[in-house]
XYZ file of C-alpha atoms in Angstrom:
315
model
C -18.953 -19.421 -14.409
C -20.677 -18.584 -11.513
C -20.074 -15.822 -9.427
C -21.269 -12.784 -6.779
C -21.315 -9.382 -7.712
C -22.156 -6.707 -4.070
C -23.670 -3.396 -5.191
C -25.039 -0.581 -3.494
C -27.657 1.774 -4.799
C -29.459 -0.820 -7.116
C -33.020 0.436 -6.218
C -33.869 2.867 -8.290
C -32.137 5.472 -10.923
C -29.117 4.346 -12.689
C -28.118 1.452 -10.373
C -31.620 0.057 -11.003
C -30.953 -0.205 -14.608
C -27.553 -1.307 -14.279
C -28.123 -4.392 -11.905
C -31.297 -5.416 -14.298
C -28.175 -5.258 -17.341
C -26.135 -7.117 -15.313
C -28.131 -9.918 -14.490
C -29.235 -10.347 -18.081
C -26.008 -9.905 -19.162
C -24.241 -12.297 -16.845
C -26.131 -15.308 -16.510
C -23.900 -17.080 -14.214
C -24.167 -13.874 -11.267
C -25.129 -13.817 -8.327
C -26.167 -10.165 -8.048
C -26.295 -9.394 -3.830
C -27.484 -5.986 -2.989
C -27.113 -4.077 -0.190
C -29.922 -1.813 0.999
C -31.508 -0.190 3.915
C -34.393 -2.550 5.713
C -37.063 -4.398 4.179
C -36.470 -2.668 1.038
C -33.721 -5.010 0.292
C -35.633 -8.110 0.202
C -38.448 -6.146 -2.135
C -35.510 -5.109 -4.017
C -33.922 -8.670 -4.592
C -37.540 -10.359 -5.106
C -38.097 -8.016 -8.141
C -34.823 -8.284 -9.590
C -35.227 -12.321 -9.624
C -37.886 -12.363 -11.558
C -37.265 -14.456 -14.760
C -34.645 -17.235 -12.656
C -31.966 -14.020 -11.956
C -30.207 -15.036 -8.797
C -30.521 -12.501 -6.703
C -30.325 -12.219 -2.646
C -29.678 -9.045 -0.465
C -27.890 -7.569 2.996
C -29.586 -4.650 4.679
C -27.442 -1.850 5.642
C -27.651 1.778 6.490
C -24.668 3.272 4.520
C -24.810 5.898 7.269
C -23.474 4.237 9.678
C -20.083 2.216 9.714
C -21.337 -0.579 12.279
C -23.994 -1.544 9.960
C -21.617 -1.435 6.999
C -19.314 -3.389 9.001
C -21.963 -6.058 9.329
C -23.261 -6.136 6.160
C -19.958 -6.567 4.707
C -19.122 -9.427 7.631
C -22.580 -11.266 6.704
C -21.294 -11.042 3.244
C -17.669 -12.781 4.025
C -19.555 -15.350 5.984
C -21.478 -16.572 3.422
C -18.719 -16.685 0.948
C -16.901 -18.601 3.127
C -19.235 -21.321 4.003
C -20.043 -21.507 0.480
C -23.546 -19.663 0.362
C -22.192 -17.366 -2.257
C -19.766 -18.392 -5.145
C -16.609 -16.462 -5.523
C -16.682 -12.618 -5.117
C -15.569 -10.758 -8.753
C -17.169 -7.829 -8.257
C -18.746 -4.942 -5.773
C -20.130 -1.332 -7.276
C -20.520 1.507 -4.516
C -22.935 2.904 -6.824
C -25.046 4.577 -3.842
C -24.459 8.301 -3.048
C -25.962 11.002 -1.042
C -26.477 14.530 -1.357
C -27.548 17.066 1.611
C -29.370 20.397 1.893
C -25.969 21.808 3.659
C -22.678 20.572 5.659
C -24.115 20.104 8.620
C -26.036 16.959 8.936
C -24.269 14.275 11.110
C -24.130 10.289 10.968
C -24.133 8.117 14.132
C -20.234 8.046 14.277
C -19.874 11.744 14.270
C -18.575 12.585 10.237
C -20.532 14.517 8.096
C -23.046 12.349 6.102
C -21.568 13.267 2.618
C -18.580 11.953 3.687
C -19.499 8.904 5.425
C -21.771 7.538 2.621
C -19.719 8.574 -0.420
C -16.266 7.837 0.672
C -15.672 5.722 3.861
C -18.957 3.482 3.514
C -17.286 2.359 0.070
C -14.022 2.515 1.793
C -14.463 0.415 4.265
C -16.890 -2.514 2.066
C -13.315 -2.408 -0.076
C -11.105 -3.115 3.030
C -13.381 -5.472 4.300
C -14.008 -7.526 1.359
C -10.644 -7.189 -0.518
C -9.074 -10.856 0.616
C -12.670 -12.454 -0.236
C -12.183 -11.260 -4.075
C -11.458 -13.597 -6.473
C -9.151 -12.712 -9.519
C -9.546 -11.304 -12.130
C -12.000 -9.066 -9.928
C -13.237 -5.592 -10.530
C -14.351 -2.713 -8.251
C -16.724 -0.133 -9.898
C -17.273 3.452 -7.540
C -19.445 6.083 -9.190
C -18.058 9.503 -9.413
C -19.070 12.662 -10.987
C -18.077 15.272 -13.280
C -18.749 17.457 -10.983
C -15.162 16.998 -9.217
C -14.380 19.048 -12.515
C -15.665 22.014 -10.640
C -16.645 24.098 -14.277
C -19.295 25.243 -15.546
C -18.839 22.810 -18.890
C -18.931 19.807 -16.503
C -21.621 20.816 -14.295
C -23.446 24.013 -15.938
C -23.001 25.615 -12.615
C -25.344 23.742 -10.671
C -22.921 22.392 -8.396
C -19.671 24.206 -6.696
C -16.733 22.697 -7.453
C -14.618 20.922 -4.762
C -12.982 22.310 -2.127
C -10.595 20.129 -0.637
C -9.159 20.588 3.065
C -7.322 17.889 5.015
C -9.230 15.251 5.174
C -9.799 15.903 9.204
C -11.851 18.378 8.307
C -13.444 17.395 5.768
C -14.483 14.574 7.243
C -16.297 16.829 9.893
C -19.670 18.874 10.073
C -19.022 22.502 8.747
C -16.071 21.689 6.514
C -17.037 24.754 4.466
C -18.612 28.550 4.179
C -21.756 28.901 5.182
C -22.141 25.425 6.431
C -26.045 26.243 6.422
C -26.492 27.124 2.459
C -27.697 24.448 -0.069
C -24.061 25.202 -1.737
C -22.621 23.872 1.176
C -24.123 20.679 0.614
C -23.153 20.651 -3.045
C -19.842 21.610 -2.055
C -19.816 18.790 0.465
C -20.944 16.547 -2.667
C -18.251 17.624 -5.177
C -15.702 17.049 -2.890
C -16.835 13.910 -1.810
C -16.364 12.608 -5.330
C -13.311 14.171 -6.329
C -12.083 12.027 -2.716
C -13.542 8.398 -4.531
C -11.215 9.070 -7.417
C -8.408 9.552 -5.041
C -8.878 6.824 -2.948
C -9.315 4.779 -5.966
C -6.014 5.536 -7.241
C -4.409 4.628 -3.622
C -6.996 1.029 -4.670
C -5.080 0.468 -7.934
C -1.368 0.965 -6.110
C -2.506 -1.412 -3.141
C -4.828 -3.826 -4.217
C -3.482 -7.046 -5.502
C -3.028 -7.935 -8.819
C -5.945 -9.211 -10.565
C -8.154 -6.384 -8.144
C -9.235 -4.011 -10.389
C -10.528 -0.811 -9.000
C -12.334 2.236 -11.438
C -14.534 5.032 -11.054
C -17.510 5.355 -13.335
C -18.715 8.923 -14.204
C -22.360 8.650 -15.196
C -22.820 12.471 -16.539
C -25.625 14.596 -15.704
C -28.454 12.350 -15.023
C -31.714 14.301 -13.879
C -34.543 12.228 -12.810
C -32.635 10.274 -10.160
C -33.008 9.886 -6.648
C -30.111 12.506 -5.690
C -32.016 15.323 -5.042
C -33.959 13.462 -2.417
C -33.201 15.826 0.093
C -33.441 19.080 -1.317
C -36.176 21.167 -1.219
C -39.135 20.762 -2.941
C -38.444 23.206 -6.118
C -35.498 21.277 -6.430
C -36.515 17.416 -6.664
C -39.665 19.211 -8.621
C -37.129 20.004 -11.216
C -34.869 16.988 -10.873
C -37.615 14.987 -11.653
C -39.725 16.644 -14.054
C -38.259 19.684 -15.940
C -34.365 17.984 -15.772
C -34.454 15.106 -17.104
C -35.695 16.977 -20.708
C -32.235 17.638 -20.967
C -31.484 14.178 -21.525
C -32.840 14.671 -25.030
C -29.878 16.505 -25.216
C -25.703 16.433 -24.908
C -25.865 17.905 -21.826
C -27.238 15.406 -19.966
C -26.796 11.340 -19.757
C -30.550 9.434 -19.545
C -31.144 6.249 -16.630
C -31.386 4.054 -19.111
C -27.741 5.487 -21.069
C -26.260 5.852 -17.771
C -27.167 2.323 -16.773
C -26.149 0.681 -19.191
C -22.751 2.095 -18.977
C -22.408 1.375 -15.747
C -23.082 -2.274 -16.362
C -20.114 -2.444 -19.314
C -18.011 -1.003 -16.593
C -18.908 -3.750 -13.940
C -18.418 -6.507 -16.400
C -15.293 -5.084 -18.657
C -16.903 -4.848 -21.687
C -15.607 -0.988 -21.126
C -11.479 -1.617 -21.474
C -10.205 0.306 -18.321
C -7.334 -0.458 -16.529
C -6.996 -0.667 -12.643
C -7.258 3.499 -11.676
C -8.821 4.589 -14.507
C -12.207 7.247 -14.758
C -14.352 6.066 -16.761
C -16.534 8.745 -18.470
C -19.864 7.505 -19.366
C -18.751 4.664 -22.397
C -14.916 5.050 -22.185
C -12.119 5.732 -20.194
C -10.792 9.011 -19.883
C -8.812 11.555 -18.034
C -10.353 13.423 -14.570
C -9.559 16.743 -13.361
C -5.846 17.806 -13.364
C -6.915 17.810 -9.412
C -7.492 14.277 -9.270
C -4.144 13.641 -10.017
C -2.127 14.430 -6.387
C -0.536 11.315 -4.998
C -0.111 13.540 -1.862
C -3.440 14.067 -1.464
C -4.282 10.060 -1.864
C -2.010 9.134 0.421
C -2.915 11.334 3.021
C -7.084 10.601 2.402
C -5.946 6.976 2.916
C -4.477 7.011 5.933
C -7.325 9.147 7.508
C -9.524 6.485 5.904
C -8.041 3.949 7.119
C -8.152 5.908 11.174
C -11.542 6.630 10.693
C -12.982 3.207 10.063
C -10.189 1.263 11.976
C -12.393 0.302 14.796
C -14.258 -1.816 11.977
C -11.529 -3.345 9.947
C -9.686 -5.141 13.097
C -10.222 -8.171 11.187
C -9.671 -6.794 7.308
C -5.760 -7.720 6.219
C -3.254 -5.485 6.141
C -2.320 -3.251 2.372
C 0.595 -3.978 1.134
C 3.386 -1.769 1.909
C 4.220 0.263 -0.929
């Protein structure tokens, strides 16, 4: 049966791998990435080759106007029957900064905007396009675990604030510091698990919404903006590690990622997937409180581009 599948961060590292799965995998999707420029038709021309059906939207994840675009282009051509029914979209892309102080175009911290409201608002935008039995796929992180046996101290664990704040430039001690930015990252993905679990209470049935936790994968394009000692060793003294239990490979991590987008992982709506099954996040993870209120300030922050998105259910 045919269908589309959206995903984000399919040009290189894990998503790469993933979206090649998929496609082989599932012969009857239509695999439509989203990516930043010209890159995205590159991106969808090399993932076609062999007869894959693949097209593309460009969008700067950045920035909620282009998101809100994208994801309009997207709805358009679903409805006028350039696209066959939606089943699936993966917010696999994610960003990590130097420190918590770099700001997108609508004024939130750039963590923030590409790991939780970009995702956020592609969700609110596409969720009465879907098509049951449908399945949402965000990538998390261990690192929400905030210890040193999920993230061998590398990364600070989360620090979580109201979401006003955190949605903000200088959301934590010494804004400045490279542990900021970690800080900023960790947090950023302990906030996907939450506003998945709000997903799995307000979606409709049939909606499926997970998170998939890839592991430590060195080698990927995460480190990007770090300093050069540290995407030296991201890319070639890191991923050694993978030849180890410490750390996940691309090509492990992909794979799993794909099982996740196409169920062959079993994991109901809410669940955290942890690399090939699903599993139980951080005791943190788990604050209904917290959900709620990181919904709601989702929902303010990217209400100037959902005028048109339905309303949740009431719960």
């Amino acid at each position: 049966m045919r269908h589309t599948i959206v995903m984000t961060g399919a040009s290189g590292g894990i998503g790469r791998i993933a979206a090649e799965h998929i496609l082989r995998r599932s012969p009857g999707a239509h695999l439509l990435v989203v990516a930043r420029g010209s890159s995205g038709a590159r991106l969808a021309a090399e993932l076609a080759a062999g007869g894959h059906t693949v097209s593309h939207v460009p969008a700067d994840l950045g920035s909620l106007e282009s998101v809100r675009s994208a994801a309009t282009e997207i709805r358009d051509r679903l409805d006028g029957g350039g696209l066959p029914p939606l089943r699936g979209f993966v917010g696999n892309a994610g960003t990590q900064y130097t420190n918590a102080l770099t700001e997108g175009p609508d004024g939130f911290e750039s963590t923030f905007a590409v790991n939780v409201l970009a995702n956020h608002l592609f969700v609110r935008l596409l969720q009465d396009r879907f098509t049951a039995p449908a399945r949402i796929v965000i990538t998390a992180s261990d690192t929400h675990f905030g210890d040193f046996k999920h993230n061998m101290g590398m990364v600070p664990g989360p620090l979580w604030k109201s979401p006003d704040v955190l949605a903000r430039t200088g959301a934590f001690p010494r804004a400045r510091a490279t542990a900021a930015g970690r800080t900023a990252y960790s947090t950023s993905k302990l906030a996907t698990i939450y506003l998945v679990h709000e997903y799995a209470r307000r979606l409709p049935a049939g909606i499926d919404a997970v998170t998939y936790n890839p592991g430590f994968v060195p080698g990927t394009g995460l480190a990007r903006n770090a300093g050069p000692l540290s995407r030296f060793a991201m890319r070639r003294v890191l991923p050694l590690l993978a030849l180890t239990p410490f750390a996940t490979s691309r090509g492990v991590a992909g794979r799993h990622l794909a099982d996740v987008v196409l169920g062959t992982t079993e994991a109901p709506t809410g669940s955290y997937v942890d690399r090939g099954s699903a599993a139980r996040s951080s005791e943190e993870s788990y604050d209904p409180q917290r959900e709620r209120e990181l919904w709601d300030a989702a929902e303010r922050f990217t209400a100037a581009h959902t005028r048109s998105a339905p309303q949740s259910p009431s719960r």
